[in-house]
Tab-separated table of C-alpha atoms in Angstrom:
chain	number	residue	atom	x	y	z
A	1	MET	CA	-2.975	-9.905	55.723
A	2	GLU	CA	-5.696	-11.091	53.386
A	3	LYS	CA	-8.750	-8.764	52.962
A	4	ILE	CA	-12.172	-9.764	52.361
A	5	LEU	CA	-14.964	-7.295	51.416
A	6	ILE	CA	-18.915	-8.433	51.998
A	7	VAL	CA	-21.405	-6.460	50.227
A	8	ASP	CA	-25.126	-7.237	51.059
A	9	ASP	CA	-28.074	-4.820	51.918
A	10	GLU	CA	-29.683	-7.521	54.319
A	11	MET	CA	-27.831	-7.306	57.502
A	12	PHE	CA	-28.572	-10.616	58.869
A	13	SER	CA	-26.965	-12.155	56.166
A	14	ARG	CA	-23.941	-9.985	55.875
A	15	THR	CA	-23.178	-10.528	59.551
A	16	ALA	CA	-23.571	-14.288	59.584
A	17	ILE	CA	-20.793	-14.574	56.736
A	18	GLU	CA	-18.612	-12.024	58.926
A	19	ASP	CA	-18.961	-14.170	61.757
A	20	ILE	CA	-18.305	-17.676	59.983
A	21	LEU	CA	-15.121	-16.278	58.412
A	22	ARG	CA	-13.478	-14.557	61.520
A	23	ALA	CA	-14.248	-17.769	63.453
A	24	GLU	CA	-12.366	-19.892	60.735
A	25	TRP	CA	-9.505	-17.413	60.188
A	26	SER	CA	-7.567	-15.276	62.401
A	27	GLY	CA	-5.121	-13.813	59.964
A	28	ILE	CA	-7.573	-12.055	57.781
A	29	GLU	CA	-9.294	-8.697	57.795
A	30	VAL	CA	-13.197	-8.596	56.914
A	31	PHE	CA	-14.977	-5.519	55.607
A	32	SER	CA	-18.451	-5.025	55.037
A	33	ALA	CA	-20.671	-2.799	53.321
A	34	ARG	CA	-24.319	-2.207	52.826
A	35	GLY	CA	-24.687	-1.453	49.268
A	36	ALA	CA	-22.320	-1.023	45.938
A	37	SER	CA	-21.712	2.802	46.598
A	38	GLU	CA	-20.132	2.039	50.219
A	39	ALA	CA	-18.499	-0.765	48.914
A	40	LEU	CA	-16.633	1.167	46.212
A	41	GLY	CA	-15.403	3.655	48.764
A	42	ILE	CA	-13.730	0.697	50.644
A	43	LEU	CA	-12.171	-0.642	47.355
A	44	GLU	CA	-10.556	2.872	46.669
A	45	ARG	CA	-8.972	2.848	50.200
A	46	GLU	CA	-8.041	-1.077	50.726
A	47	GLU	CA	-6.492	-3.693	48.424
A	48	ILE	CA	-9.190	-6.315	48.631
A	49	ASP	CA	-8.603	-9.729	47.722
A	50	LEU	CA	-12.048	-11.401	47.837
A	51	LEU	CA	-15.374	-9.624	47.137
A	52	MET	CA	-18.570	-11.280	48.120
A	53	THR	CA	-21.588	-9.483	47.013
A	54	ASP	CA	-25.342	-10.097	46.904
A	55	ILE	CA	-26.456	-9.944	43.149
A	56	LYS	CA	-29.470	-8.180	43.709
A	57	MET	CA	-29.559	-4.765	45.913
A	58	PRO	CA	-31.107	-1.190	46.021
A	59	GLY	CA	-29.517	1.273	43.396
A	60	MET	CA	-26.367	-0.204	42.027
A	61	ASN	CA	-26.736	-4.071	41.931
A	62	GLY	CA	-24.063	-6.734	42.092
A	63	LEU	CA	-23.741	-7.157	38.424
A	64	GLU	CA	-23.069	-3.097	37.971
A	65	LEU	CA	-20.539	-3.628	40.705
A	66	LEU	CA	-18.769	-6.333	39.411
A	67	ALA	CA	-18.766	-4.477	35.772
A	68	GLU	CA	-17.130	-1.350	37.724
A	69	VAL	CA	-14.675	-3.316	39.643
A	70	ARG	CA	-13.590	-4.977	36.017
A	71	ARG	CA	-13.623	-1.554	34.540
A	72	ARG	CA	-11.276	-0.046	37.047
A	73	GLY	CA	-9.060	-3.110	36.370
A	74	LEU	CA	-9.142	-4.647	39.982
A	75	SER	CA	-7.999	-8.271	40.024
A	76	MET	CA	-9.731	-9.536	42.970
A	77	GLU	CA	-11.527	-12.810	43.209
A	78	VAL	CA	-15.778	-12.520	43.209
A	79	ILE	CA	-18.269	-14.728	44.819
A	80	ILE	CA	-21.755	-13.902	44.067
A	81	LEU	CA	-24.555	-14.294	46.650
A	82	SER	CA	-27.728	-15.191	45.125
A	83	SER	CA	-31.451	-15.945	46.154
A	84	TYR	CA	-34.585	-17.420	44.562
A	85	ASN	CA	-35.282	-16.709	40.834
A	86	GLU	CA	-31.996	-15.161	40.198
A	87	PHE	CA	-30.050	-17.832	37.896
A	88	ASP	CA	-29.962	-15.545	34.916
A	89	LEU	CA	-28.377	-12.869	36.872
A	90	VAL	CA	-25.890	-15.552	38.014
A	91	ARG	CA	-25.064	-16.598	34.701
A	92	GLN	CA	-24.226	-13.343	33.550
A	93	ALA	CA	-21.980	-12.704	36.640
A	94	MET	CA	-20.253	-15.868	35.942
A	95	LYS	CA	-19.560	-14.427	32.140
A	96	LEU	CA	-18.265	-11.444	33.742
A	97	GLY	CA	-15.531	-13.567	35.497
A	98	THR	CA	-16.780	-14.666	38.757
A	99	PHE	CA	-15.114	-17.321	40.844
A	100	ASP	CA	-18.181	-18.755	41.984
A	101	TYR	CA	-21.619	-18.296	43.566
A	102	LEU	CA	-23.426	-19.201	46.755
A	103	PHE	CA	-27.210	-19.696	46.891
A	104	LYS	CA	-28.060	-17.669	50.211
A	105	PRO	CA	-31.205	-19.657	51.308
A	106	ALA	CA	-29.298	-23.205	51.351
A	107	MET	CA	-25.709	-22.115	52.307
A	108	LEU	CA	-24.287	-23.709	55.223
A	109	PRO	CA	-20.860	-22.481	57.161
A	110	PRO	CA	-18.892	-25.456	55.513
A	111	ASP	CA	-19.924	-24.214	52.175
A	112	ILE	CA	-19.006	-20.640	52.472
A	113	ILE	CA	-15.531	-21.777	54.114
A	114	GLU	CA	-14.749	-24.108	51.101
A	115	VAL	CA	-15.537	-21.619	48.477
A	116	VAL	CA	-13.742	-18.938	50.180
A	117	LYS	CA	-10.467	-21.151	50.721
A	118	LYS	CA	-10.664	-21.762	47.095
A	119	ALA	CA	-10.899	-18.286	45.894
A	120	LEU	CA	-8.192	-17.032	48.606
A	121	GLN	CA	-5.946	-19.655	47.136
A	122	LYS	CA	-6.635	-18.711	43.552
A	123	GLN	CA	-5.911	-15.008	44.514
A	124	ARG	CA	-2.761	-16.029	46.296
A	125	GLU	CA	-1.407	-17.655	42.867
A	126	LYS	CA	-2.305	-14.778	41.012
A	127	SER	CA	-0.557	-12.481	43.506
A	128	SER	CA	2.645	-14.497	43.465
A	129	SER	CA	2.988	-13.911	39.540
A	130	ARG	CA	1.894	-10.067	39.582
A	131	ILE	CA	5.042	-9.023	37.903
A	132	THR	CA	4.736	-11.443	35.209
A	133	GLU	CA	0.903	-11.020	35.013
A	134	SER	CA	1.591	-7.292	34.506
A	135	ASP	CA	3.959	-7.874	31.798
A	136	ARG	CA	1.423	-9.942	30.042
A	137	LYS	CA	-1.345	-7.663	30.280
A	138	ARG	CA	1.077	-4.926	28.881
A	139	LEU	CA	2.104	-7.280	26.024
A	140	SER	CA	-1.442	-8.180	25.415
A	141	ARG	CA	-2.480	-4.419	25.149
A	142	ASP	CA	0.431	-3.534	22.669
A	143	ARG	CA	-0.203	-6.595	20.607
A	144	GLU	CA	-4.044	-5.538	20.532
A	145	GLN	CA	-3.210	-2.033	19.374
A	146	PHE	CA	-0.987	-3.655	16.761
A	147	PHE	CA	-4.067	-5.225	15.262
A	148	ARG	CA	-6.104	-2.291	15.208
A	149	ASP	CA	-3.512	-0.074	13.617
A	150	LEU	CA	-3.469	-2.996	11.244
A	151	ILE	CA	-6.777	-3.176	10.248
A	152	SER	CA	-7.607	0.393	10.112
A	153	ALA	CA	-4.612	1.637	7.988
A	154	ALA	CA	-4.125	0.410	4.671
A	155	GLY	CA	-1.069	2.785	4.157
A	156	ILE	CA	1.024	0.904	6.797
A	157	GLY	CA	4.436	0.087	5.581
A	158	ARG	CA	5.818	-3.411	5.287
A	159	THR	CA	8.762	-2.775	7.181
A	160	TRP	CA	6.853	-1.430	10.357
A	161	PHE	CA	4.494	-4.387	10.068
A	162	GLU	CA	7.173	-6.887	9.791
A	163	GLU	CA	9.207	-5.343	12.893
A	164	ARG	CA	5.977	-5.462	14.795
A	165	ALA	CA	4.893	-8.641	13.984
A	166	ALA	CA	8.329	-10.168	14.877
A	167	ALA	CA	8.209	-8.263	18.316
A	168	PHE	CA	5.034	-10.248	19.094
A	169	GLY	CA	6.403	-13.613	17.682
A	170	LEU	CA	3.734	-13.647	15.038
A	171	PRO	CA	4.436	-15.935	11.981
A	172	GLU	CA	4.985	-14.147	8.684
A	173	PRO	CA	3.835	-15.493	6.344
A	174	VAL	CA	1.286	-17.513	7.874
A	175	GLY	CA	-0.411	-20.536	6.124
A	176	LYS	CA	-3.808	-19.137	5.697
A	177	ASN	CA	-5.807	-16.201	7.943
A	178	ALA	CA	-9.527	-14.684	8.041
A	179	VAL	CA	-11.079	-11.912	9.465
A	180	VAL	CA	-14.593	-12.249	10.821
A	181	VAL	CA	-16.766	-9.098	11.688
A	182	PHE	CA	-19.714	-9.361	14.016
A	183	ARG	CA	-22.036	-6.275	13.507
A	184	LEU	CA	-24.638	-6.219	16.313
A	185	ILE	CA	-28.166	-5.377	14.684
A	186	ARG	CA	-30.732	-6.443	17.199
A	187	TYR	CA	-30.284	-5.400	20.908
A	188	ARG	CA	-32.530	-2.674	22.064
A	189	LYS	CA	-34.987	-4.772	23.771
A	190	SER	CA	-32.151	-6.940	25.580
A	191	MET	CA	-30.318	-3.491	26.419
A	192	ALA	CA	-33.394	-2.496	28.627
A	193	GLU	CA	-34.626	-5.757	29.869
A	194	ILE	CA	-31.218	-7.579	30.388
A	195	PHE	CA	-28.337	-5.074	30.400
A	196	GLU	CA	-30.651	-1.897	32.177
A	197	ASN	CA	-29.306	0.398	29.380
A	198	ASP	CA	-25.724	-0.052	30.399
A	199	VAL	CA	-23.599	-0.201	27.352
A	200	SER	CA	-20.491	-1.390	29.309
A	201	LEU	CA	-22.318	-4.217	30.727
A	202	LEU	CA	-23.623	-5.372	27.135
A	203	ARG	CA	-19.855	-4.952	25.763
A	204	ALA	CA	-18.421	-6.734	28.703
A	205	SER	CA	-20.860	-9.731	28.272
A	206	VAL	CA	-20.253	-9.896	24.384
A	207	CYS	CA	-16.421	-9.760	25.038
A	208	ASN	CA	-16.547	-12.643	27.573
A	209	VAL	CA	-18.723	-14.902	25.548
A	210	MET	CA	-16.455	-14.516	22.160
A	211	SER	CA	-13.236	-14.627	24.246
A	212	GLU	CA	-14.624	-17.725	25.646
A	213	ALA	CA	-15.329	-19.232	22.192
A	214	LEU	CA	-11.990	-18.745	20.918
A	215	ASP	CA	-10.244	-20.130	23.912
A	216	SER	CA	-9.582	-23.199	21.993
A	217	VAL	CA	-7.788	-21.313	19.163
A	218	LYS	CA	-3.963	-20.997	19.422
A	219	ASP	CA	-3.589	-18.476	16.940
A	220	CYS	CA	-6.020	-15.517	16.999
A	221	GLN	CA	-6.744	-12.068	17.921
A	222	PHE	CA	-9.831	-10.560	19.557
A	223	LEU	CA	-10.895	-6.987	18.807
A	224	CYS	CA	-14.094	-5.359	20.392
A	225	ASN	CA	-14.067	-2.198	18.008
A	226	LYS	CA	-17.246	-0.364	19.429
A	227	PHE	CA	-20.038	-2.033	21.400
A	228	ASP	CA	-21.880	-3.119	18.144
A	229	GLU	CA	-18.756	-4.197	16.282
A	230	TYR	CA	-16.413	-7.056	17.270
A	231	VAL	CA	-13.540	-8.707	15.224
A	232	TRP	CA	-11.911	-12.039	14.903
A	233	ILE	CA	-8.659	-12.419	13.249
A	234	VAL	CA	-7.739	-16.420	13.064
A	235	TRP	CA	-4.599	-17.888	11.545
A	236	GLU	CA	-3.000	-21.317	11.174
A	237	ALA	CA	0.389	-21.869	9.931
A	238	ARG	CA	-0.306	-24.996	8.166
A	239	GLU	CA	-1.034	-24.340	4.460
A	240	ASP	CA	-3.142	-27.347	3.886
A	241	GLY	CA	-6.738	-27.847	4.633
A	242	ARG	CA	-8.093	-24.290	3.766
A	243	GLN	CA	-11.914	-25.792	3.731
A	244	GLU	CA	-11.358	-27.307	7.151
A	245	PHE	CA	-9.957	-24.011	8.447
A	246	TYR	CA	-12.960	-22.441	7.586
A	247	GLU	CA	-15.238	-25.229	9.084
A	248	ARG	CA	-13.786	-24.967	12.130
A	249	LEU	CA	-14.052	-21.259	12.107
A	250	GLU	CA	-17.886	-21.414	11.379
A	251	ALA	CA	-18.167	-23.840	14.054
A	252	LEU	CA	-16.682	-21.165	16.664
A	253	ILE	CA	-18.743	-18.376	15.127
A	254	ARG	CA	-22.187	-20.610	15.734
A	255	THR	CA	-21.191	-21.430	19.031
A	256	ALA	CA	-20.693	-17.601	19.980
A	257	ALA	CA	-23.759	-16.233	17.959
A	258	ASP	CA	-26.153	-19.083	19.298
A	259	PHE	CA	-25.258	-18.392	23.195
A	260	LEU	CA	-25.558	-14.734	22.712
A	261	SER	CA	-28.954	-14.992	20.737
A	262	ARG	CA	-30.418	-17.763	23.094
A	263	TYR	CA	-29.378	-16.172	26.640
A	264	TYR	CA	-29.144	-12.359	25.877
A	265	GLY	CA	-31.750	-12.065	22.750
A	266	LEU	CA	-28.779	-10.588	20.622
A	267	GLU	CA	-28.482	-10.871	16.880
A	268	PHE	CA	-25.532	-10.367	14.804
A	269	SER	CA	-24.967	-10.114	10.798
A	270	ILE	CA	-21.589	-11.858	10.312
A	271	GLY	CA	-19.010	-11.543	7.475
A	272	ILE	CA	-15.915	-13.597	6.810
A	273	SER	CA	-13.052	-12.446	4.633
A	274	ARG	CA	-11.104	-14.427	1.851
A	275	SER	CA	-8.306	-16.290	3.123
A	276	SER	CA	-4.777	-14.594	3.076
A	277	ALA	CA	-1.261	-16.186	3.384
A	278	SER	CA	-0.104	-12.910	5.331
A	279	LEU	CA	-1.450	-11.359	8.505
A	280	PHE	CA	-0.221	-8.016	6.377
A	281	ASP	CA	-3.607	-8.258	4.427
A	282	CYS	CA	-5.780	-7.880	7.534
A	283	CYS	CA	-7.052	-4.265	6.398
A	284	GLN	CA	-8.192	-5.770	3.378
A	285	GLY	CA	-9.476	-8.622	5.231
A	286	TYR	CA	-11.382	-6.488	7.620
A	287	THR	CA	-13.026	-4.553	4.817
A	288	GLU	CA	-14.226	-7.572	2.735
A	289	ALA	CA	-15.619	-9.144	6.286
A	290	ALA	CA	-17.506	-5.692	7.011
A	291	ASP	CA	-19.001	-5.696	3.552
A	292	ASN	CA	-19.931	-9.349	3.713
A	293	GLY	CA	-21.686	-8.677	7.019
A	294	ARG	CA	-23.781	-5.700	5.565
A	295	GLU	CA	-25.113	-7.934	2.930
A	296	SER	CA	-26.776	-10.209	5.682
A	297	GLU	CA	-29.079	-7.901	7.308
A	298	THR	CA	-31.122	-10.607	8.605
A	299	GLY	CA	-28.652	-11.511	11.625
A	300	ILE	CA	-28.153	-14.863	9.974
A	301	PHE	CA	-24.542	-15.922	9.234
A	302	TYR	CA	-23.314	-15.089	6.111
A	303	ALA	CA	-21.476	-17.604	4.601
A	304	GLY	CA	-18.662	-15.648	2.706
A	305	GLY	CA	-16.622	-18.827	2.427
A	306	PRO	CA	-13.341	-19.593	1.748
A	307	ASP	CA	-12.850	-17.265	-1.220
A	308	SER	CA	-15.546	-14.434	-1.057
A	309	GLY	CA	-17.692	-15.299	-4.299
A	310	SER	CA	-16.588	-18.820	-4.530
A	311	LEU	CA	-19.613	-20.143	-2.541
A	312	LYS	CA	-22.185	-19.159	-5.444
A	313	GLN	CA	-19.793	-20.802	-8.232
A	314	GLU	CA	-19.594	-24.239	-6.161
A	315	MET	CA	-23.381	-24.162	-5.521
A	316	ARG	CA	-24.000	-23.293	-9.098
A	317	ALA	CA	-21.980	-26.321	-10.193
A	318	ALA	CA	-23.362	-28.712	-7.436
A	319	LEU	CA	-27.165	-27.677	-8.604
A	320	ASP	CA	-26.087	-28.482	-12.311
A	321	TYR	CA	-24.446	-32.002	-11.337
A	322	ILE	CA	-27.675	-32.821	-9.356
A	323	ARG	CA	-29.916	-31.990	-12.274
A	324	ASP	CA	-27.490	-33.975	-14.853
A	325	HIS	CA	-27.284	-37.107	-12.521
A	326	LEU	CA	-30.633	-37.406	-11.057
A	327	GLY	CA	-30.938	-40.939	-12.896
A	328	ASP	CA	-27.536	-41.928	-11.087
A	329	LYS	CA	-28.787	-44.529	-8.576
A	330	ASP	CA	-25.314	-43.492	-6.463
A	331	LEU	CA	-26.144	-39.747	-6.434
A	332	SER	CA	-25.363	-38.796	-3.074
A	333	LEU	CA	-24.040	-35.816	-0.794
A	334	GLN	CA	-20.620	-37.344	-0.946
A	335	THR	CA	-20.413	-37.435	-4.681
A	336	VAL	CA	-21.744	-33.926	-5.164
A	337	ALA	CA	-19.363	-32.666	-2.367
A	338	ASP	CA	-16.532	-34.532	-3.996
A	339	GLN	CA	-17.434	-33.254	-7.536
A	340	VAL	CA	-17.217	-29.568	-6.422
A	341	GLY	CA	-14.456	-29.797	-4.303
A	342	ILE	CA	-15.384	-29.468	-0.843
A	343	SER	CA	-15.837	-31.526	2.460
A	344	ARG	CA	-18.987	-33.215	2.785
A	345	ASN	CA	-19.849	-31.683	5.999
A	346	TYR	CA	-19.353	-28.273	4.854
A	347	PHE	CA	-21.225	-28.820	1.667
A	348	SER	CA	-24.423	-30.162	3.718
A	349	ARG	CA	-24.297	-26.979	6.051
A	350	ILE	CA	-23.971	-24.564	3.086
A	351	PHE	CA	-26.683	-26.445	0.908
A	352	LYS	CA	-29.005	-26.067	3.435
A	353	GLU	CA	-28.381	-22.479	4.460
A	354	VAL	CA	-28.663	-21.504	0.588
A	355	MET	CA	-31.316	-23.914	-0.485
A	356	GLY	CA	-33.495	-23.996	2.620
A	357	VAL	CA	-33.783	-27.698	2.609
A	358	ASN	CA	-31.355	-30.381	3.174
A	359	PHE	CA	-29.655	-32.502	0.353
A	360	ILE	CA	-32.112	-35.372	0.350
A	361	ASP	CA	-35.429	-33.734	0.538
A	362	TYR	CA	-33.884	-31.405	-2.546
A	363	VAL	CA	-33.173	-34.314	-4.754
A	364	THR	CA	-36.360	-36.220	-3.932
A	365	ARG	CA	-38.334	-33.007	-4.972
A	366	LEU	CA	-36.495	-32.975	-8.339
A	367	ARG	CA	-36.920	-36.796	-9.100
A	368	VAL	CA	-40.661	-36.398	-8.380
A	369	GLU	CA	-41.036	-33.567	-10.464
A	370	LYS	CA	-39.146	-35.141	-13.360
A	371	ALA	CA	-41.175	-38.535	-12.686
A	372	ARG	CA	-44.355	-36.510	-12.931
A	373	SER	CA	-43.215	-34.685	-16.254
A	374	LEU	CA	-42.528	-38.222	-17.782
A	375	TYR	CA	-45.454	-39.736	-16.786
A	376	MET	CA	-47.766	-37.105	-17.632
A	377	ASN	CA	-46.056	-36.479	-21.100
A	378	THR	CA	-44.902	-39.729	-22.337
A	379	ASP	CA	-46.188	-43.466	-22.608
A	380	MET	CA	-43.288	-45.006	-20.507
A	381	LYS	CA	-44.330	-47.440	-17.766
A	382	ILE	CA	-43.730	-46.386	-14.329
A	383	TYR	CA	-40.812	-48.953	-13.667
A	384	GLU	CA	-39.006	-47.332	-16.863
A	385	ILE	CA	-39.664	-43.762	-15.082
A	386	ALA	CA	-38.442	-45.076	-11.960
A	387	GLU	CA	-35.067	-46.007	-13.621
A	388	LEU	CA	-34.585	-42.663	-15.223
A	389	VAL	CA	-35.068	-40.649	-12.002
A	390	GLY	CA	-32.583	-42.810	-10.047
A	391	TYR	CA	-34.990	-45.411	-8.265
A	392	SER	CA	-34.420	-49.129	-9.033
A	393	ASP	CA	-37.856	-50.114	-7.361
A	394	TRP	CA	-40.673	-48.635	-8.846
A	395	HIS	CA	-42.688	-49.353	-5.990
A	396	TYR	CA	-40.607	-47.097	-3.899
A	397	LEU	CA	-41.253	-44.210	-6.607
A	398	TYR	CA	-44.801	-44.729	-6.164
A	399	SER	CA	-44.839	-44.187	-2.578
A	400	VAL	CA	-42.395	-41.296	-2.559
A	401	TYR	CA	-44.700	-39.601	-5.528
A	402	LYS	CA	-47.642	-39.903	-3.428
A	403	LYS	CA	-45.921	-38.545	-0.067
A	404	GLN	CA	-44.536	-35.560	-1.959
A	405	LEU	CA	-47.543	-34.701	-3.838
A	406	GLY	CA	-50.592	-35.979	-1.819
A	407	HIS	CA	-51.929	-38.182	-4.394
A	408	SER	CA	-50.890	-41.216	-6.464
A	409	MET	CA	-49.673	-41.279	-9.959
A	410	SER	CA	-52.656	-43.040	-11.436
A	411	LYS	CA	-54.623	-40.043	-10.366
A	412	GLU	CA	-52.647	-37.789	-12.294
A	413	LYS	CA	-53.594	-39.425	-15.720
A	414	ARG	CA	-57.258	-39.301	-14.493
A	415	ARG	CA	-57.036	-35.741	-14.106
A	416	LYS	CA	-55.483	-35.416	-17.507
A	417	ASN	CA	-58.019	-37.824	-19.246
A	418	PRO	CA	-61.255	-37.648	-17.345
C-alpha cells in the first residue's frame, strides 16, 4: 500500500487534499501533519512514498523539512504547496530535488490528482530498482572517496591508484583532464536572507546547481570539500582538441557561477589547473587550481587557461602582433587568434577579460592614437596616414577619429598652431 504524507499548518487545505486523494484512490494510506516537527515523527515510523508539504509554515518551513529529508537519505518524491509571492522559495525547493509544485490558491482536484499520479509512478519505478539503486549509490560513494583521497594525498602510490581506477572503470591514461576549484568568498548576506543561516541548505543548493551544470559531461567527478569549497575533476579520453576542452569547461563554469550569483547572491573565486594526461596527477592539479583561485579575490573567473601561465604569454604575443600590424587592412580577431594558436571564440573571451575592452575597440583606439601622433608630428596627408593605420578610406578615419576623441583632426593642428 502506497503512503502519502500531507504537511500543512492550514487545516482546510490539508483536509481538502486528503479528501481528494481518498476519493480517487482506495489503495493508499494518507497521513497528515500540522507542521514539520510532527511530519518528521511520522517519517521515522512510516515508509512514506510521497511527501506533499506547504513551503511556508511556522517553525521549520517546507524548505528546511525537505533539506532534512534529503539529509536522512529518504528517497520519497516531494510535491511543494505554495501560495502567492513564494516563487523564489519554490525555485530553491526544485533545486533540492522536488518532483513538482502546486499553487494552492488555484489548484483544482484534477490538478492534484494528475501531479500525484505522476509522482507515485516515478516512485514505483524507483522502488522496482531499489537494489540496483542501492548498489549504484554505494559505488558512487566509494568512487567519490577515491577522488577525495587522490586530491588530498600526494604520497599515494601508483599501484594503489591503478587498481582503484580499474575497479571504477576509469581510463588511464586519459587524453586530458583538469581540476577546477570554486572557493566561496561572498555569502554572508545570502546566508542570512536566503538560507536563514542554515549551512546545510546553502551547501545542498550549491551542490544541486553544480551537479546540474555537469549533467551533460560524461567524464567528471564533483566533490564538496566544505560548504565554501567545491571541486570539479573533468577529463576526456581524446588527446586532441585541448583548447576546445577548456572552452567547454569554461562555459560550464560560467553557467553554474552565473546562476549562483544571480539567484542566490553567491560569489566565488575560481581556479583551473593545467591539463594532465593522467588522473594520478589530480593532487597536483588540485593544488594548482586552489592557488589560481586564491589569486582571484574579486570573485571573477580566473582564466588559468590550458597551461597555467601560458595565457599571459599568448596575450603578450597577441598584443605585440596587433601593434606590429596596425597598418594591415586584414587585421582581425581571426588572424590574431591564428597567429597565437588559439581558437577565435576563446581568444575573444580572454581578450575582453584581460584588456577590459573587446578586440575591435582596442584596435580602433590604437589606430586613432597612431593617427593622431602622425598627424601632429609629421606633414603627412590624411589619406597617407589612413593607409598607414589600416584604413583604405580616409573619410572613415576622419569620422572614427572624431568619434573617439570628440573633435576633428583639423582641430588638433589649430591647437598646436593657434
